[in-house]
Each structure stands twice: as structure tokens, then as C-alpha cells.
mmCIF file of C-alpha atoms in Angstrom:
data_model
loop_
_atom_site.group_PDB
_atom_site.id
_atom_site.type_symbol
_atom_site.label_atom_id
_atom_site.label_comp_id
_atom_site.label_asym_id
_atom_site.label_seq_id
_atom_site.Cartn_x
_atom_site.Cartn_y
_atom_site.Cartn_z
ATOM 1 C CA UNK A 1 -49.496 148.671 -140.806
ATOM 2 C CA UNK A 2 -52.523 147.802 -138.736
ATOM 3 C CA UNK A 3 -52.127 146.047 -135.326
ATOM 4 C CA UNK A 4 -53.525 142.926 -134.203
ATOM 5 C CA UNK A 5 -57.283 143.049 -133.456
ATOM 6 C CA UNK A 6 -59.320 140.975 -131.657
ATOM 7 C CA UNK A 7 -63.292 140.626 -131.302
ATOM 8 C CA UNK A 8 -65.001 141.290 -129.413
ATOM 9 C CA UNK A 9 -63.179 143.689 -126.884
ATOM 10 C CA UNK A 10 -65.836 142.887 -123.588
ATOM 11 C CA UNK A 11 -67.883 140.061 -123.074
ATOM 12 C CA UNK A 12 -70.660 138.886 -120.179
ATOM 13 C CA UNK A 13 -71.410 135.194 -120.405
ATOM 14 C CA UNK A 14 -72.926 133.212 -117.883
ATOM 15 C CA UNK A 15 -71.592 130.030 -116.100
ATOM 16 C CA UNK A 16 -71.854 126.582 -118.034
ATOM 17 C CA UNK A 17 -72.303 128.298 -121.901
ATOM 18 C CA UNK A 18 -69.475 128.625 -124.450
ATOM 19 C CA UNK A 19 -67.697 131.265 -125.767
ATOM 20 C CA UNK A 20 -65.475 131.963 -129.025
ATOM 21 C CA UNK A 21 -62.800 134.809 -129.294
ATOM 22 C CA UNK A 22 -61.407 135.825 -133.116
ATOM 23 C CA UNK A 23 -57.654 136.975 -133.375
ATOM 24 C CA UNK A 24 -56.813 138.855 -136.738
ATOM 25 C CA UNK A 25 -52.813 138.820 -136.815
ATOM 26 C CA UNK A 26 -50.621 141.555 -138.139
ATOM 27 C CA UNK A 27 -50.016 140.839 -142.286
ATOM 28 C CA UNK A 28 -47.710 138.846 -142.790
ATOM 29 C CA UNK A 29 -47.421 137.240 -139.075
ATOM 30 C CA UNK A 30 -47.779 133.142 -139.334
ATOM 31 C CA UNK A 31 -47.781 132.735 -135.679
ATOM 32 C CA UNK A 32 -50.410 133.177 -133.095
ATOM 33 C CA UNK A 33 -50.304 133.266 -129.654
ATOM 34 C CA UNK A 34 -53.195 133.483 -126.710
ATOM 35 C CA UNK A 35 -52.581 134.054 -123.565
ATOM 36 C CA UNK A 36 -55.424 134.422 -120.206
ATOM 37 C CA UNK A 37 -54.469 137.294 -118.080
ATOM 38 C CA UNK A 38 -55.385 137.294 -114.557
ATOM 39 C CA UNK A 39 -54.752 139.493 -111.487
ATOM 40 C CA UNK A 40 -53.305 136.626 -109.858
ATOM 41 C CA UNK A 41 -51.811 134.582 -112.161
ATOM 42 C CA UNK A 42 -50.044 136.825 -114.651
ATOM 43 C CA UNK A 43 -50.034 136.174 -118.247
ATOM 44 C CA UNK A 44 -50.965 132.243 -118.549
ATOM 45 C CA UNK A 45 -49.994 130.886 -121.722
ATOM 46 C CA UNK A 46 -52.771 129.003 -123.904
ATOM 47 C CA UNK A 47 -51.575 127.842 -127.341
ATOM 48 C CA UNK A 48 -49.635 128.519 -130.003
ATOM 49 C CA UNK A 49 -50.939 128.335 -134.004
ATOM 50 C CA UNK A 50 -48.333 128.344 -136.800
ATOM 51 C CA UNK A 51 -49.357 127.950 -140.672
ATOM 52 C CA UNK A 52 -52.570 126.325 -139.025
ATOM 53 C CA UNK A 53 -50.878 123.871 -136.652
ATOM 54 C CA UNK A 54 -51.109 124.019 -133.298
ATOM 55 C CA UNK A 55 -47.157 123.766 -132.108
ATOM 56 C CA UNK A 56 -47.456 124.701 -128.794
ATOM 57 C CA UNK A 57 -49.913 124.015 -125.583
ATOM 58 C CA UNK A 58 -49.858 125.380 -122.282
ATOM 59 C CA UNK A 59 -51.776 123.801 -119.042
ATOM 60 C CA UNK A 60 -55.344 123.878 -119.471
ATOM 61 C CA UNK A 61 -57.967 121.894 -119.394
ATOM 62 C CA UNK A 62 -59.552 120.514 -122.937
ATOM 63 C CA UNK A 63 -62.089 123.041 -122.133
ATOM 64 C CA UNK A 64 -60.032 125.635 -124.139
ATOM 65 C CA UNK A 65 -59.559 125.174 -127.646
ATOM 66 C CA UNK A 66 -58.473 126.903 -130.474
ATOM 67 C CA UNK A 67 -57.590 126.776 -134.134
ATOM 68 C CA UNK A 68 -56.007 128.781 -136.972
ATOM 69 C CA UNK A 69 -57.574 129.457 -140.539
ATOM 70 C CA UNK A 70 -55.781 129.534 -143.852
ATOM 71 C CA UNK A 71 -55.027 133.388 -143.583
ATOM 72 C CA UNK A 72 -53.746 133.032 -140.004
ATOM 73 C CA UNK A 73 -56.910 134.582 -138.558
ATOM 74 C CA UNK A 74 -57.047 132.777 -135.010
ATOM 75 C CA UNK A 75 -60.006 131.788 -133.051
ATOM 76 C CA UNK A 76 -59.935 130.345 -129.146
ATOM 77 C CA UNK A 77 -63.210 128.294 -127.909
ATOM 78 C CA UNK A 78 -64.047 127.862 -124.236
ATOM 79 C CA UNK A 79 -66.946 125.476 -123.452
ATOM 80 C CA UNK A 80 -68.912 125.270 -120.242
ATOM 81 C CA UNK A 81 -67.456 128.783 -118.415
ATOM 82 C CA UNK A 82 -66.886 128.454 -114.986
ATOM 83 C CA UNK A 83 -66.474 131.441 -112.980
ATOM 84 C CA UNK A 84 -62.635 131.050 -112.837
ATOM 85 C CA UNK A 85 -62.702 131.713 -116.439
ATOM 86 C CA UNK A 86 -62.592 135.562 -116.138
ATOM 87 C CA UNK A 87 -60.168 136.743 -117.397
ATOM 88 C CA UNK A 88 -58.377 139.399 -120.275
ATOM 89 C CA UNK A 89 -57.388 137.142 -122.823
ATOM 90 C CA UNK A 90 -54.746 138.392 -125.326
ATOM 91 C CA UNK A 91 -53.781 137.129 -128.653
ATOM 92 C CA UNK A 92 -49.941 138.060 -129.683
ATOM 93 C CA UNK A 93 -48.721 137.529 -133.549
ATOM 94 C CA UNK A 94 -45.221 137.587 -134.421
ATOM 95 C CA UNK A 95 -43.875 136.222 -137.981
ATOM 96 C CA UNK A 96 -42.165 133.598 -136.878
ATOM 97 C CA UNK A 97 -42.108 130.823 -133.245
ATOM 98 C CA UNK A 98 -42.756 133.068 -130.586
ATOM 99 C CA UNK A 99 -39.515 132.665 -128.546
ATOM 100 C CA UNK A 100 -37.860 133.338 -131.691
ATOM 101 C CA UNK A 101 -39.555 136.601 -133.260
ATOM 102 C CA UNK A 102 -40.833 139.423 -130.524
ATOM 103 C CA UNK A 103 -44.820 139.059 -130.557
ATOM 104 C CA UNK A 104 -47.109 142.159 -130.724
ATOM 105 C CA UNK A 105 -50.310 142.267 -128.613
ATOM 106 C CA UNK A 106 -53.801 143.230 -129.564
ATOM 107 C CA UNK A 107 -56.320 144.988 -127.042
ATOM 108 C CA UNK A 108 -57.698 141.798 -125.322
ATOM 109 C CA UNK A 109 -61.062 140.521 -124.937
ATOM 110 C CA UNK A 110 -62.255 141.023 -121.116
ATOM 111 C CA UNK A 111 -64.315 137.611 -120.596
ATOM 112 C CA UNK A 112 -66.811 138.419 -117.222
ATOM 113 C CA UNK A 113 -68.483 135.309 -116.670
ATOM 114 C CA UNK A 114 -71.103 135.537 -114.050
ATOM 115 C CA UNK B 1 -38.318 124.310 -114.574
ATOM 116 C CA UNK B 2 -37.673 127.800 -116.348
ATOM 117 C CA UNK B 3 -38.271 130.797 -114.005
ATOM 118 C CA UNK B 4 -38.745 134.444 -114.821
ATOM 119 C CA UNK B 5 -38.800 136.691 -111.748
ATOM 120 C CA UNK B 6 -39.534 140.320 -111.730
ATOM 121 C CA UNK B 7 -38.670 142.992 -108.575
ATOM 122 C CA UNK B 8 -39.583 144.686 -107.052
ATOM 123 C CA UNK B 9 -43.331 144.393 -107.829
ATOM 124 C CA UNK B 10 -44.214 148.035 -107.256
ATOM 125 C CA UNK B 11 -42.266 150.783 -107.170
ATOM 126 C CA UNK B 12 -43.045 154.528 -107.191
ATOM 127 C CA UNK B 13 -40.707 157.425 -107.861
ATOM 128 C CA UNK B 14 -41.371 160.821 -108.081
ATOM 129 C CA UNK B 15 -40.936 162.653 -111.709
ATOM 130 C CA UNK B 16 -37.206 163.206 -112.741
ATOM 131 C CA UNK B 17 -35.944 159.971 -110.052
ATOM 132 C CA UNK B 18 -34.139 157.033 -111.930
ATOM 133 C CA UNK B 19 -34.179 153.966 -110.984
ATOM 134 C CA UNK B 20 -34.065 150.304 -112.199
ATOM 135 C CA UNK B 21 -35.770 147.044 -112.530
ATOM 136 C CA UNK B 22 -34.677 143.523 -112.342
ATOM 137 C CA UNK B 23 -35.880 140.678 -113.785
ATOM 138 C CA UNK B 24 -33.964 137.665 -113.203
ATOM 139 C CA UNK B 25 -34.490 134.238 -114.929
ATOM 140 C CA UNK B 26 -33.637 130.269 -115.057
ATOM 141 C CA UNK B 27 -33.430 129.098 -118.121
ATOM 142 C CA UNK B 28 -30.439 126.857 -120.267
ATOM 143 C CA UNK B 29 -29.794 128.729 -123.700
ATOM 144 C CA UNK B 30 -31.108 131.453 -123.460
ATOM 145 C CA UNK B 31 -32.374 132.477 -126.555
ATOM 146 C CA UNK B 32 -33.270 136.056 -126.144
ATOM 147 C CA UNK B 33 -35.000 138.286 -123.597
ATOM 148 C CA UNK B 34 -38.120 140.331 -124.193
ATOM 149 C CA UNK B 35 -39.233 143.562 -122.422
ATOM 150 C CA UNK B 36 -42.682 144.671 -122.417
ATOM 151 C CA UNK B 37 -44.919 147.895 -121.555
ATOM 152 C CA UNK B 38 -48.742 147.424 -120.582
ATOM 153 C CA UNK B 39 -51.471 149.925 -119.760
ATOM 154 C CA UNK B 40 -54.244 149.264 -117.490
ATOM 155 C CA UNK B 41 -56.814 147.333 -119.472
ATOM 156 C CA UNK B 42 -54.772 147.394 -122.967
ATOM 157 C CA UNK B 43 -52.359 144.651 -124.190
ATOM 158 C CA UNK B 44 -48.628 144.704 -123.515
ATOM 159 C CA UNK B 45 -46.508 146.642 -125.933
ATOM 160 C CA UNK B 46 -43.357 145.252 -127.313
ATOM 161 C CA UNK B 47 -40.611 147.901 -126.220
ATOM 162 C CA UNK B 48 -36.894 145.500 -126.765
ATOM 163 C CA UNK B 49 -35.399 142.170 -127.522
ATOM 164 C CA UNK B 50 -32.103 141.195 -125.883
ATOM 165 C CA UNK B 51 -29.842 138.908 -127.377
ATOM 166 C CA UNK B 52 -26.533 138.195 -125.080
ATOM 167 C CA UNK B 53 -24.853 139.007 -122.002
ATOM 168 C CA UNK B 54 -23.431 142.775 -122.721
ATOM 169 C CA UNK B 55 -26.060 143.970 -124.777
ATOM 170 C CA UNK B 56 -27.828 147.083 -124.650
ATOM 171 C CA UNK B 57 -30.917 149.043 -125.879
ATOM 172 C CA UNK B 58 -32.212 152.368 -125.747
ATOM 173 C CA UNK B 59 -35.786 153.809 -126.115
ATOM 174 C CA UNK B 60 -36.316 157.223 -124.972
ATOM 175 C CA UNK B 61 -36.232 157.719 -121.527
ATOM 176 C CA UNK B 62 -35.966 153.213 -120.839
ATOM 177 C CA UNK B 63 -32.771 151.383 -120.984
ATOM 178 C CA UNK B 64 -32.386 147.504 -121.605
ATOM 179 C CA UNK B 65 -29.013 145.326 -120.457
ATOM 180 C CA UNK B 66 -28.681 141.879 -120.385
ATOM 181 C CA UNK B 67 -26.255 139.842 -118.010
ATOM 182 C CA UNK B 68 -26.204 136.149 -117.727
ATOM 183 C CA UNK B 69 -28.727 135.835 -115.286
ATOM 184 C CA UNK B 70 -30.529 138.942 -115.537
ATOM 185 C CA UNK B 71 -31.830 141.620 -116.904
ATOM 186 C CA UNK B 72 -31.939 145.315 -116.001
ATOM 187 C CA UNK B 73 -34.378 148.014 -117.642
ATOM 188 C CA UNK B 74 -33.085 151.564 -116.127
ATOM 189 C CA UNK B 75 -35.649 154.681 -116.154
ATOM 190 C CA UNK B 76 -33.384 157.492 -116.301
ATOM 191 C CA UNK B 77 -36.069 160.965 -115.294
ATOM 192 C CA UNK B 78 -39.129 159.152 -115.380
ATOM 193 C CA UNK B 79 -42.133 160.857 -116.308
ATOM 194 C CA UNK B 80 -45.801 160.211 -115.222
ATOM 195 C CA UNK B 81 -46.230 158.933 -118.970
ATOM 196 C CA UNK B 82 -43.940 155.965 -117.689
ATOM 197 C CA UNK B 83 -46.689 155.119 -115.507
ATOM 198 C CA UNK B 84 -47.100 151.545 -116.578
ATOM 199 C CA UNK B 85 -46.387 147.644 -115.743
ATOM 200 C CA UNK B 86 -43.335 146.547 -117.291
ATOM 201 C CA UNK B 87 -42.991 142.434 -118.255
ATOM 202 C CA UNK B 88 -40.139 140.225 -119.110
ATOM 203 C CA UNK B 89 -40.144 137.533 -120.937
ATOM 204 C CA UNK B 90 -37.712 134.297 -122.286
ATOM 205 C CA UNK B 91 -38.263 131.467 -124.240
ATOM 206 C CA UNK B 92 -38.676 128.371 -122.423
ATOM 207 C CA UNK B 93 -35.639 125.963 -122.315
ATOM 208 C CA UNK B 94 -37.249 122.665 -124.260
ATOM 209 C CA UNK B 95 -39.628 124.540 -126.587
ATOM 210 C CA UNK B 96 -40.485 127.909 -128.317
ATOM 211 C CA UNK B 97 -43.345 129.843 -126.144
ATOM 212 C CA UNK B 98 -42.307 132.396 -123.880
ATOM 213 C CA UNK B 99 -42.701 132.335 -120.026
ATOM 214 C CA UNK B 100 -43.810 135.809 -118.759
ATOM 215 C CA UNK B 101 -42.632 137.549 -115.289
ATOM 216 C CA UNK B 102 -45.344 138.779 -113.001
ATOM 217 C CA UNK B 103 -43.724 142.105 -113.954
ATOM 218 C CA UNK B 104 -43.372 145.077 -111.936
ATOM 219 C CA UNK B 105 -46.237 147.787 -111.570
ATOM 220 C CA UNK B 106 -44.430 151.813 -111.677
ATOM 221 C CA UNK B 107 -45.982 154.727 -110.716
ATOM 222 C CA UNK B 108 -44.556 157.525 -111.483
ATOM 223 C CA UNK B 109 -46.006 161.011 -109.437
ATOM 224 C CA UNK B 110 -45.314 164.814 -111.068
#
């Protein structure tokens, strides 16, 4: 069964343009999670998708955004990158709510913005 | 507010030394405990869920147990393969997402 995968895997963007990560769930998984993983922070929690509804939010600004297609595919959006924005960002599907079900991991994307 | 806390936050043994690592939490209801394995670079890698106080899981050479208020994950003869950070994670009290320890970093030398 084929892992989750996430495009693309490294990324250089510069300060003030926008940036959009895809998330392609394990079959069958409903539930998509994205996280921002920093040196200092730990893994920050973003959102949560289910069946294309976003059922979960974590603290950050409206600058991050995401959404969930009809096949569960995920995609996150951030707009005007500030420097504190890089980061490994990691998108986790599991079949069910996420404190319910364990969630698997794909690669990351490593976001440098500059 | 729900707390997950991981020690120690590095620890390095030499190959064939056991030893243990904590991670203690805060949360009402606890509705299951997640361990995690992640590589330099790589996302983290789902290794056990824990259920209730008393239970236990094996993988390998890593051991899982779960008390009330913590959880243990005991490396009996590590090997430099074990090399890794290990997470913990619980569900939050009021909803469903999971609140991650800052995990501990293990080194393991041959």
C-alpha cells in the first residue's frame, strides 16, 4: 500500500509571495492532517480535513489555508511568506479523527523562504 | 491546558545499554497515547498506540507502557539503527487533534 506523498519535497520562495503544498493520503484515509515543524517549536499543528471539511484548526494566522478535494487529496496555501515561515511541513492521514485513528506521515515539504 | 512533556531531551548510550524514556502528559480522558520514530529530515513514523493504564507493546528491540500519567518507551540493547528522535503524542482533552511532545533526540554509538 503506498504511503502518503507530498509535493513538492524542497522549496525556495522568497519573502511576501505565496506558496501551495499538495498532500496525497494513504487509500482509503478520510482524514488529513498538516503540521509545521520547526527546530524550536516542535511539531505545530495546522488543520485538520475530514470528507472535505475542515474539523479542526490550530493557531495561525489566516495566512495559512488549506482545503480538501473530493478524493481526500489535501492542499495547504500560505500567502505573503515571511521569513518565520521556514519550516518542514508534514501532512499525516489516518482513516478516521486523528486522536482517534494513529496518523501516518509523508516525507515533508522543506519550505526555505529567503 | 493539555501538556505533553518528553525527557530527557537527549540522551546517548552506547550499543547494547538499555534505557528508557518518559513522556508525561496532562490531559482529562485520555483517549490513547501515540509513540513515534523520526529520522533527520524524513517524517515521523508511527511505531504504537496505547490505550489504558497497564498496557503494553512490543516492537523489536522498543517497548511501550502506559501509566496514568505517563508513558514509558524502554530500549532494551539499543543499536546505532535506533539512532532517532522519538515523539509522543495524545489527543487533546476538548477536541480530536493530537498535541505532540518536543520528543527526545537518542544517539546511540557502536
Amino acid at each position: 500500500k503506498a504511503g502518503v506523498t507530498q509535493t513538492p519535497r524542497y522549496l525556495i520562495k522568497t519573502r511576501g509571495q505565496q506558496v501551495t503544498l499538495s498532500c496525497s493520503p494513504i487509500s482509503g484515509h478520510r482524514s488529513v492532517s498538516w503540521y509545521q515543524q520547526t527546530p524550536g517549536q516542535g511539531l505545530q499543528f495546522l488543520f485538520e480535513y475530514f470528507s472535505e471539511t475542515q474539523r479542526n484548526k490550530g493557531n495561525f494566522p489566516g495566512r495559512f489555508s488549506g482545503r480538501q478535494f473530493s478524493n481526500s487529496r489535501s492542499e495547504m496555501n500560505v500567502s505573503t511568506l515571511e521569513l518565520g515561515d521556514s519550516a518542514l511541513y508534514l501532512c499525516a492521514s489516518s482513516l478516521g479523527a486523528s486522536g482517534t485513528y494513529e496518523q501516518y506521515f509523508g516525507p515533508g515539504t522543506r519550505l526555505t523562504v529567503t | 491546558e493539555d501538556q505533553v512533556t518528553q525527557s530527557p531531551e537527549a540522551l546517548r548510550l552506547q550499543e547494547g545499554e538499555s534505557s528508557s524514556l518518559n513522556c508525561s502528559y496532562t490531559v482529562s480522558g485520555l483517549r490513547g497515547l501515540f509513540w513515534y520514530r523520526q529520522d533527520p529530515g524524513k517524517g515521523p513514523e508511527f511505531l504504537f498506540t496505547l490505550y489504558s493504564a497497564g498496557e503494553e507493546k512490543e516492537k523489536e528491540r522498543l517497548k511501550a507502557t502506559l501509566t496514568k500519567k505517563e508513558s514509558f518507551l524502554h530500549i532494551t540493547a539499543p543499536k546505532p539503527e535506533d539512532s532517532a528522535t522519538y515523539l509522543c503524542a495524545v489527543p487533546e482533552t476538548s477536541g480530536s487533534r493530537l498535541t505532540f511532545g518536543e520528543g527526545t533526540q537518542l544517539t546511540v554509538n557502536p
